[in-house]
């Protein structure tokens, strides 16, 4: 997995969701809640993960993101994998370091 370099930003916004992207449209829960999933993903990744709103250590942010991954996976939308988590670890640590410097 590629690492984030200094100054790079990982954007987890504007996530689009379509029924045909959920396990080839075979997951009834994902099909039934497609609109709701499309609306909740930006809230979870774009709001809940903002440390100014919900202060957290790097470890706590990683735990939250694993939760998001589990939640989405159970709804038939497996977006979070170990490769993504490997990239997020150093990113979350930089956020924590910046918060402690303030």
Short mmCIF file of C-alpha atoms in Angstrom, two decimals:
data_model
loop_
_atom_site.label_atom_id
_atom_site.label_comp_id
_atom_site.label_asym_id
_atom_site.label_seq_id
_atom_site.Cartn_x
_atom_site.Cartn_y
_atom_site.Cartn_z
CA UNK A 1 0.00 0.00 0.00
CA UNK A 2 1.22 3.46 -0.84
CA UNK A 3 1.91 5.80 2.04
CA UNK A 4 0.64 9.35 2.28
CA UNK A 5 3.45 11.83 1.76
CA UNK A 6 3.83 15.15 3.56
CA UNK A 7 1.21 17.57 2.27
CA UNK A 8 -0.99 14.92 0.67
CA UNK A 9 -4.60 14.74 1.73
CA UNK A 10 -6.82 11.69 1.70
CA UNK A 11 -10.31 12.76 0.69
CA UNK A 12 -13.22 10.64 1.79
CA UNK A 13 -15.99 12.85 0.57
CA UNK A 14 -18.48 12.85 -2.25
CA UNK A 15 -18.83 9.10 -1.94
CA UNK A 16 -21.34 7.86 -4.47
CA UNK A 17 -23.31 4.69 -4.01
CA UNK A 18 -25.35 2.71 -6.49
CA UNK A 19 -27.19 -0.56 -5.97
CA UNK A 20 -25.23 -2.25 -8.75
CA UNK A 21 -22.02 -1.68 -6.75
CA UNK A 22 -23.22 -3.72 -3.78
CA UNK A 23 -22.15 -7.30 -4.18
CA UNK A 24 -23.54 -7.16 -7.72
CA UNK A 25 -26.96 -6.12 -6.50
CA UNK A 26 -27.54 -9.34 -4.54
CA UNK A 27 -27.69 -7.89 -1.04
CA UNK A 28 -31.30 -7.12 -0.02
CA UNK A 29 -30.22 -4.83 2.85
CA UNK A 30 -27.98 -2.77 0.59
CA UNK A 31 -30.66 -2.61 -2.08
CA UNK A 32 -33.34 -1.59 0.39
CA UNK A 33 -31.20 1.12 2.03
CA UNK A 34 -29.19 2.38 -0.95
CA UNK A 35 -30.34 5.99 -0.56
CA UNK A 36 -29.74 5.98 3.19
CA UNK A 37 -26.25 4.52 2.77
CA UNK A 38 -25.42 7.19 0.21
CA UNK A 39 -26.46 9.86 2.72
CA UNK A 40 -24.82 8.42 5.83
CA UNK A 41 -21.35 7.73 4.39
CA UNK A 42 -20.42 11.43 4.06
CA UNK A 43 -21.78 12.07 7.57
CA UNK A 44 -19.64 9.35 9.09
CA UNK A 45 -16.46 10.07 7.14
CA UNK A 46 -16.83 13.82 6.77
CA UNK A 47 -18.32 14.85 10.09
CA UNK A 48 -17.79 12.18 12.73
CA UNK A 49 -14.10 11.92 11.82
CA UNK A 50 -13.42 15.65 12.28
CA UNK A 51 -11.20 15.90 15.39
CA UNK A 52 -12.29 19.47 16.11
CA UNK A 53 -15.86 18.24 16.51
CA UNK A 54 -15.18 14.82 18.04
CA UNK A 55 -11.71 14.85 19.64
CA UNK A 56 -9.92 11.53 19.38
CA UNK A 57 -6.45 10.05 19.43
CA UNK A 58 -5.03 8.37 16.34
CA UNK A 59 -5.94 5.01 17.86
CA UNK A 60 -9.52 6.15 18.53
CA UNK A 61 -9.87 7.51 14.98
CA UNK A 62 -8.64 4.19 13.59
CA UNK A 63 -11.15 2.38 15.79
CA UNK A 64 -13.95 4.62 14.50
CA UNK A 65 -12.92 3.97 10.92
CA UNK A 66 -12.83 0.21 11.50
CA UNK A 67 -16.36 0.55 12.90
CA UNK A 68 -17.45 2.41 9.76
CA UNK A 69 -15.93 -0.37 7.69
CA UNK A 70 -17.73 -3.07 9.66
CA UNK A 71 -21.01 -1.18 9.47
CA UNK A 72 -20.78 -0.73 5.71
CA UNK A 73 -19.62 -4.31 5.19
CA UNK A 74 -22.66 -5.61 7.08
CA UNK A 75 -24.85 -3.48 4.84
CA UNK A 76 -23.32 -5.05 1.72
CA UNK A 77 -20.92 -2.22 0.89
CA UNK A 78 -17.35 -3.37 1.64
CA UNK A 79 -15.43 -0.11 1.11
CA UNK A 80 -12.85 -0.32 3.91
CA UNK A 81 -10.04 -2.84 3.59
CA UNK A 82 -6.65 -3.35 5.26
CA UNK A 83 -4.84 -1.44 2.51
CA UNK A 84 -6.93 1.67 3.23
CA UNK A 85 -6.48 1.23 6.98
CA UNK A 86 -2.70 0.95 6.47
CA UNK A 87 -2.75 4.34 4.73
CA UNK A 88 -4.97 5.93 7.36
CA UNK A 89 -2.81 5.02 10.37
CA UNK A 90 0.00 7.53 9.65
CA UNK A 91 -2.56 10.12 8.53
CA UNK A 92 -4.46 9.86 11.82
CA UNK A 93 -1.17 10.07 13.72
CA UNK A 94 -0.33 13.34 11.93
CA UNK A 95 -3.75 14.70 12.90
CA UNK A 96 -3.19 13.73 16.53
CA UNK A 97 0.30 15.27 16.52
CA UNK A 98 -1.07 18.53 15.08
CA UNK A 99 -3.80 18.63 17.74
CA UNK A 100 -1.32 18.18 20.60
CA UNK A 101 0.88 20.97 19.20
CA UNK A 102 -1.94 23.51 19.51
#
